[in-house]
mmCIF file of C-alpha atoms and ligand atoms in Angstrom:
data_model
loop_
_atom_site.group_PDB
_atom_site.id
_atom_site.type_symbol
_atom_site.label_atom_id
_atom_site.label_comp_id
_atom_site.label_asym_id
_atom_site.label_seq_id
_atom_site.Cartn_x
_atom_site.Cartn_y
_atom_site.Cartn_z
ATOM 1 C CA MET A 270 34.926 -0.907 11.088
ATOM 2 C CA ALA A 271 33.827 -2.039 7.733
ATOM 3 C CA LYS A 272 31.176 0.488 6.168
ATOM 4 C CA ASP A 273 28.417 -1.407 4.194
ATOM 5 C CA VAL A 274 25.241 -0.690 2.951
ATOM 6 C CA ILE A 275 21.985 -2.372 4.078
ATOM 7 C CA ILE A 276 19.031 -3.105 2.074
ATOM 8 C CA ALA A 277 15.798 -3.286 4.275
ATOM 9 C CA CYS A 278 14.020 -5.866 2.997
ATOM 10 C CA ASP A 279 9.787 -4.863 4.127
ATOM 11 C CA PHE A 280 7.976 -7.691 2.450
ATOM 12 C CA ASN A 281 5.393 -9.284 4.042
ATOM 13 C CA GLY A 282 6.445 -12.920 3.208
ATOM 14 C CA ARG A 283 8.844 -15.848 2.355
ATOM 15 C CA ASP A 284 8.189 -15.798 -0.949
ATOM 16 C CA GLU A 285 8.145 -12.254 -2.149
ATOM 17 C CA THR A 286 11.797 -11.342 0.021
ATOM 18 C CA LEU A 287 13.810 -15.174 -1.457
ATOM 19 C CA ARG A 288 12.298 -13.843 -5.332
ATOM 20 C CA PHE A 289 13.598 -10.477 -4.587
ATOM 21 C CA LEU A 290 17.209 -11.820 -3.057
ATOM 22 C CA ASP A 291 16.863 -13.964 -6.149
ATOM 23 C CA ARG A 292 17.530 -11.113 -8.583
ATOM 24 C CA PHE A 293 21.108 -10.384 -7.481
ATOM 25 C CA PRO A 294 24.358 -12.961 -8.945
ATOM 26 C CA ALA A 295 25.883 -15.020 -6.611
ATOM 27 C CA ASP A 296 28.928 -12.888 -6.317
ATOM 28 C CA CYS A 297 26.749 -10.383 -4.918
ATOM 29 C CA ARG A 298 25.448 -11.344 -1.259
ATOM 30 C CA PRO A 299 24.059 -7.800 0.444
ATOM 31 C CA TYR A 300 23.779 -7.400 3.877
ATOM 32 C CA VAL A 301 20.019 -7.765 4.827
ATOM 33 C CA LYS A 302 17.487 -6.309 7.063
ATOM 34 C CA ILE A 303 14.763 -8.470 8.228
ATOM 35 C CA GLY A 304 12.010 -5.944 10.269
ATOM 36 C CA MET A 305 8.940 -6.870 12.174
ATOM 37 C CA GLU A 306 6.944 -7.508 9.566
ATOM 38 C CA LEU A 307 8.678 -9.808 7.897
ATOM 39 C CA TYR A 308 9.806 -11.651 10.937
ATOM 40 C CA TYR A 309 6.297 -12.198 12.328
ATOM 41 C CA SER A 310 5.303 -13.331 8.947
ATOM 42 C CA ALA A 311 7.959 -15.810 8.216
ATOM 43 C CA GLY A 312 9.321 -16.403 11.341
ATOM 44 C CA PRO A 313 12.742 -17.370 11.544
ATOM 45 C CA ASP A 314 13.018 -19.951 9.148
ATOM 46 C CA ILE A 315 13.332 -17.103 7.144
ATOM 47 C CA VAL A 316 16.524 -16.040 8.873
ATOM 48 C CA ARG A 317 17.737 -19.252 8.220
ATOM 49 C CA ALA A 318 16.826 -19.373 4.560
ATOM 50 C CA ILE A 319 18.665 -15.680 3.924
ATOM 51 C CA LYS A 320 21.812 -16.821 6.056
ATOM 52 C CA GLU A 321 22.008 -19.911 4.028
ATOM 53 C CA ARG A 322 21.954 -17.631 0.656
ATOM 54 C CA GLY A 323 25.423 -16.468 2.328
ATOM 55 C CA HIS A 324 24.281 -12.860 3.611
ATOM 56 C CA ARG A 325 24.717 -11.217 6.708
ATOM 57 C CA ILE A 326 21.383 -10.349 8.844
ATOM 58 C CA PHE A 327 20.164 -7.370 10.990
ATOM 59 C CA LEU A 328 17.645 -8.292 12.306
ATOM 60 C CA ASP A 329 15.446 -5.000 13.111
ATOM 61 C CA LEU A 330 12.853 -6.658 16.753
ATOM 62 C CA LYS A 331 13.647 -3.215 18.731
ATOM 63 C CA LEU A 332 13.179 -4.977 21.927
ATOM 64 C CA HIS A 333 12.134 -3.150 24.930
ATOM 65 C CA ASP A 334 10.696 -4.982 28.203
ATOM 66 C CA ILE A 335 12.435 -6.136 31.670
ATOM 67 C CA PRO A 336 15.773 -7.039 31.554
ATOM 68 C CA ASN A 337 15.336 -10.794 32.217
ATOM 69 C CA THR A 338 12.783 -11.163 29.477
ATOM 70 C CA VAL A 339 15.410 -9.425 26.606
ATOM 71 C CA ARG A 340 18.638 -11.296 28.104
ATOM 72 C CA LYS A 341 16.387 -14.803 27.770
ATOM 73 C CA THR A 342 15.094 -13.930 23.962
ATOM 74 C CA MET A 343 18.869 -12.179 22.905
ATOM 75 C CA LYS A 344 19.956 -15.914 23.897
ATOM 76 C CA VAL A 345 16.975 -17.512 21.235
ATOM 77 C CA LEU A 346 17.872 -14.843 18.608
ATOM 78 C CA SER A 347 21.699 -15.334 18.749
ATOM 79 C CA SER A 348 21.203 -18.723 18.405
ATOM 80 C CA LEU A 349 20.080 -18.196 14.662
ATOM 81 C CA ASP A 350 23.418 -16.909 13.690
ATOM 82 C CA ILE A 351 22.518 -13.013 12.642
ATOM 83 C CA ASP A 352 25.102 -10.742 12.740
ATOM 84 C CA MET A 353 23.059 -7.414 14.255
ATOM 85 C CA CYS A 354 20.149 -6.858 16.359
ATOM 86 C CA ASN A 355 18.618 -3.901 18.204
ATOM 87 C CA VAL A 356 16.665 -2.640 21.387
ATOM 88 C CA HIS A 357 15.113 0.452 22.555
ATOM 89 C CA ALA A 358 17.862 2.690 24.739
ATOM 90 C CA ALA A 359 14.621 3.731 26.534
ATOM 91 C CA GLY A 360 14.708 0.773 27.881
ATOM 92 C CA THR A 361 17.432 1.574 30.608
ATOM 93 C CA VAL A 362 21.526 0.735 30.590
ATOM 94 C CA ASP A 363 20.117 -2.417 32.933
ATOM 95 C CA MET A 364 17.968 -3.465 30.078
ATOM 96 C CA MET A 365 20.556 -3.079 27.209
ATOM 97 C CA ARG A 366 23.451 -4.752 29.738
ATOM 98 C CA ALA A 367 20.811 -8.006 30.017
ATOM 99 C CA ALA A 368 20.222 -8.056 26.485
ATOM 100 C CA LEU A 369 24.352 -7.719 25.602
ATOM 101 C CA GLU A 370 24.701 -10.389 28.138
ATOM 102 C CA GLY A 371 21.879 -13.091 26.461
ATOM 103 C CA LEU A 372 24.170 -12.434 22.764
ATOM 104 C CA VAL A 373 27.294 -14.065 24.201
ATOM 105 C CA ARG A 374 27.151 -17.108 22.338
ATOM 106 C CA PRO A 375 28.750 -20.834 24.115
ATOM 107 C CA ASP A 376 31.767 -20.122 21.508
ATOM 108 C CA GLY A 377 31.568 -16.386 22.620
ATOM 109 C CA THR A 378 30.878 -14.712 19.438
ATOM 110 C CA ARG A 379 28.156 -12.548 19.187
ATOM 111 C CA PRO A 380 26.183 -10.642 17.449
ATOM 112 C CA LEU A 381 26.537 -6.526 17.005
ATOM 113 C CA LEU A 382 23.947 -4.731 18.949
ATOM 114 C CA ILE A 383 22.556 -1.126 18.930
ATOM 115 C CA ALA A 384 19.854 0.808 19.880
ATOM 116 C CA VAL A 385 17.065 2.993 18.961
ATOM 117 C CA THR A 386 17.685 6.417 20.493
ATOM 118 C CA GLN A 387 14.288 8.158 19.194
ATOM 119 C CA LEU A 388 11.939 7.039 16.571
ATOM 120 C CA THR A 389 12.268 9.219 13.625
ATOM 121 C CA SER A 390 8.426 9.038 13.477
ATOM 122 C CA THR A 391 8.419 11.555 17.016
ATOM 123 C CA ASP A 392 9.237 14.844 16.693
ATOM 124 C CA GLU A 393 9.897 17.689 19.436
ATOM 125 C CA GLU A 394 6.446 18.231 20.190
ATOM 126 C CA ARG A 395 5.764 14.539 21.008
ATOM 127 C CA LEU A 396 8.542 14.287 22.611
ATOM 128 C CA HIS A 397 7.680 17.472 25.015
ATOM 129 C CA ARG A 398 3.754 17.105 25.108
ATOM 130 C CA GLU A 399 2.987 12.956 25.242
ATOM 131 C CA LEU A 400 6.647 11.403 26.265
ATOM 132 C CA LEU A 401 7.234 14.489 29.094
ATOM 133 C CA VAL A 402 10.586 14.497 28.064
ATOM 134 C CA SER A 403 11.662 18.207 28.852
ATOM 135 C CA ALA A 404 15.307 17.948 27.012
ATOM 136 C CA PRO A 405 15.509 19.212 23.321
ATOM 137 C CA MET A 406 15.201 16.662 20.819
ATOM 138 C CA ALA A 407 19.176 16.259 19.994
ATOM 139 C CA GLU A 408 20.174 16.101 23.498
ATOM 140 C CA THR A 409 17.709 13.370 24.536
ATOM 141 C CA ILE A 410 19.406 11.567 21.537
ATOM 142 C CA ALA A 411 23.142 12.391 22.500
ATOM 143 C CA HIS A 412 22.501 10.659 26.019
ATOM 144 C CA TYR A 413 20.295 7.850 25.005
ATOM 145 C CA ALA A 414 23.292 7.401 22.808
ATOM 146 C CA GLU A 415 26.221 7.972 25.532
ATOM 147 C CA ASN A 416 23.894 5.189 27.909
ATOM 148 C CA ALA A 417 23.859 2.651 25.211
ATOM 149 C CA ARG A 418 27.665 3.224 24.485
ATOM 150 C CA THR A 419 27.608 2.787 28.961
ATOM 151 C CA ALA A 420 25.668 -0.379 28.355
ATOM 152 C CA GLY A 421 28.604 -1.627 26.774
ATOM 153 C CA LEU A 422 26.474 -1.350 23.046
ATOM 154 C CA ASP A 423 28.117 -1.431 19.504
ATOM 155 C CA GLY A 424 26.517 2.119 18.063
ATOM 156 C CA VAL A 425 23.293 3.405 17.651
ATOM 157 C CA VAL A 426 20.200 3.551 15.295
ATOM 158 C CA CYS A 427 19.459 7.192 14.181
ATOM 159 C CA SER A 428 19.236 10.006 11.357
ATOM 160 C CA PRO A 429 22.452 10.187 8.850
ATOM 161 C CA LEU A 430 22.513 14.015 10.184
ATOM 162 C CA GLU A 431 22.744 12.918 13.859
ATOM 163 C CA ALA A 432 25.627 10.709 12.970
ATOM 164 C CA ALA A 433 28.545 13.013 13.753
ATOM 165 C CA MET A 434 27.226 14.090 16.743
ATOM 166 C CA VAL A 435 26.975 10.354 17.757
ATOM 167 C CA HIS A 436 30.653 9.567 16.815
ATOM 168 C CA GLU A 437 31.509 13.177 18.962
ATOM 169 C CA ARG A 438 29.905 12.006 22.315
ATOM 170 C CA CYS A 439 30.671 8.354 21.729
ATOM 171 C CA GLY A 440 33.496 8.059 20.091
ATOM 172 C CA ALA A 441 34.811 7.063 15.892
ATOM 173 C CA ASP A 442 34.063 3.529 16.466
ATOM 174 C CA PHE A 443 30.528 3.390 17.761
ATOM 175 C CA LEU A 444 28.207 3.275 15.142
ATOM 176 C CA ALA A 445 26.237 5.201 13.530
ATOM 177 C CA VAL A 446 23.497 2.737 11.839
ATOM 178 C CA THR A 447 21.298 5.124 9.448
ATOM 179 C CA PRO A 448 17.754 4.542 7.368
ATOM 180 C CA GLY A 449 16.554 8.200 5.492
ATOM 181 C CA ILE A 450 18.998 7.518 2.503
ATOM 182 C CA ARG A 451 17.536 8.672 -0.947
ATOM 183 C CA PHE A 452 18.973 9.206 -4.282
ATOM 184 C CA ALA A 453 19.725 12.666 -5.230
ATOM 185 C CA GLY A 454 16.438 13.816 -7.319
ATOM 186 C CA ALA A 455 14.157 11.026 -6.162
ATOM 187 C CA GLY A 456 10.975 11.624 -3.674
ATOM 188 C CA ALA A 457 11.471 11.333 0.476
ATOM 189 C CA ASP A 458 8.015 9.247 0.366
ATOM 190 C CA ASP A 459 7.227 9.186 4.627
ATOM 191 C CA GLN A 460 10.781 10.010 5.457
ATOM 192 C CA ARG A 461 11.536 13.390 6.987
ATOM 193 C CA ARG A 462 15.286 14.008 7.819
ATOM 194 C CA ILE A 463 17.031 12.498 4.528
ATOM 195 C CA THR A 464 20.473 12.428 2.648
ATOM 196 C CA THR A 465 22.125 11.163 -0.230
ATOM 197 C CA PRO A 466 23.990 7.773 0.336
ATOM 198 C CA ALA A 467 27.679 10.201 -0.465
ATOM 199 C CA GLN A 468 26.390 12.840 2.086
ATOM 200 C CA ALA A 469 25.966 9.791 4.652
ATOM 201 C CA ARG A 470 28.956 9.075 3.896
ATOM 202 C CA GLU A 471 30.743 12.263 4.229
ATOM 203 C CA ILE A 472 28.511 12.806 7.782
ATOM 204 C CA GLY A 473 30.193 9.545 9.095
ATOM 205 C CA SER A 474 27.361 6.731 8.966
ATOM 206 C CA ASP A 475 28.900 3.513 9.504
ATOM 207 C CA TYR A 476 26.077 1.539 7.855
ATOM 208 C CA ILE A 477 22.895 2.703 5.241
ATOM 209 C CA VAL A 478 20.110 0.706 5.693
ATOM 210 C CA VAL A 479 18.107 1.342 2.360
ATOM 211 C CA GLY A 480 14.593 -0.087 1.515
ATOM 212 C CA ARG A 481 12.980 1.460 -1.266
ATOM 213 C CA PRO A 482 15.064 3.164 -3.592
ATOM 214 C CA ILE A 483 16.719 -0.377 -3.671
ATOM 215 C CA THR A 484 13.846 -2.469 -3.709
ATOM 216 C CA ALA A 485 11.062 -0.531 -5.622
ATOM 217 C CA ALA A 486 13.967 0.224 -7.999
ATOM 218 C CA GLY A 487 13.003 -1.098 -11.562
ATOM 219 C CA ASP A 488 16.685 -2.766 -11.372
ATOM 220 C CA PRO A 489 17.102 -3.323 -7.707
ATOM 221 C CA VAL A 490 20.958 -4.859 -8.306
ATOM 222 C CA ALA A 491 22.150 -1.847 -10.592
ATOM 223 C CA ALA A 492 20.065 0.521 -7.591
ATOM 224 C CA TYR A 493 22.488 -1.638 -5.094
ATOM 225 C CA ARG A 494 25.471 -1.216 -6.309
ATOM 226 C CA GLN A 495 25.032 2.554 -6.909
ATOM 227 C CA CYS A 496 24.787 3.070 -3.313
ATOM 228 C CA ILE A 497 27.662 0.959 -2.662
ATOM 229 C CA LYS A 498 29.618 3.391 -5.368
ATOM 230 C CA ASP A 499 28.041 6.195 -3.270
ATOM 231 C CA PHE A 500 28.479 5.268 -0.262
ATOM 232 C CA LEU A 501 31.905 3.521 -0.308
ATOM 233 C CA ASN A 502 33.169 5.871 -2.497
ATOM 234 C CA ALA A 503 33.953 2.892 -4.938
HETATM 235 O O1 C5P Y 78 11.926 2.697 2.291
HETATM 236 P P1 C5P Y 78 13.044 3.469 2.945
HETATM 237 O O2 C5P Y 78 14.636 3.229 2.389
HETATM 238 O O3 C5P Y 78 12.403 4.350 4.173
HETATM 239 O O4 C5P Y 78 13.212 2.125 4.527
HETATM 240 C C1 C5P Y 78 13.867 2.629 5.983
HETATM 241 C C2 C5P Y 78 14.131 1.463 6.457
HETATM 242 O O5 C5P Y 78 14.214 1.748 7.842
HETATM 243 C C3 C5P Y 78 12.862 0.821 6.717
HETATM 244 O O6 C5P Y 78 12.518 -0.286 7.646
HETATM 245 C C4 C5P Y 78 12.397 1.402 8.529
HETATM 246 O O7 C5P Y 78 11.447 1.364 9.073
HETATM 247 C C5 C5P Y 78 13.467 1.808 8.661
HETATM 248 N N1 C5P Y 78 14.142 2.925 10.075
HETATM 249 C C6 C5P Y 78 13.282 3.938 9.735
HETATM 250 N N2 C5P Y 78 13.213 4.950 10.452
HETATM 251 C C7 C5P Y 78 14.118 4.951 12.108
HETATM 252 C C8 C5P Y 78 14.526 2.582 12.393
HETATM 253 C C9 C5P Y 78 13.947 2.510 11.227
HETATM 254 O O8 C5P Y 78 13.401 4.239 8.532
HETATM 255 N N3 C5P Y 78 14.324 5.349 12.660
#
């Protein structure tokens, strides 16, 4: 399975996003993540526009609804020619199976489907007190990852620090897609459990999702190339 760096394009409109991507030369087409903010403000057209420029796309909409609704929504999203999308594992194995069914295109291909286990903004205290989940956080994440594997999904979104555990429990071919990446010596912003691109490689991340260290850099192309170099050891 190819490893790669995915840039989180957390912009709130089409123009700002395309201006950012315009900075990359024609022979450099990074994998791009479109999240809820951009998708809800710019709609499916921004997906088509970025795809037409030759980028692969992770559509990060984190679906969580009844299986029938998720199946039908995934059918719509798969027609956008995206490369990866996701659901919440908390939606149950049945919901994840329905998502997978909805994603298969008429020609038999489908985007990769990964599951959010526990959001990194949920801490152990909230897990127990608010959500009434009594198992420890690490066990919850491992169990949700196993549910995703049972449903036939391709992997999970998790902290890079959890990548080795996910591979141990679900197999080396089960993808660990990991945000929470910072260059050595840089601030953490609002992220808590961070690693450098090189540490993420060593722990076993398959894809790293990198936002501000690239989007807010003075030279985003240089920052992206540094990430690629560090993560792929290239
Ligand atoms: O700017 P930064 O590198 O922190 O961006 C990380 C990206 O990954 C953001 O788009 C954020 O929403 C996303 N993400 C995350 N933690 C998760 C799931 C997604 O940071 N658990």
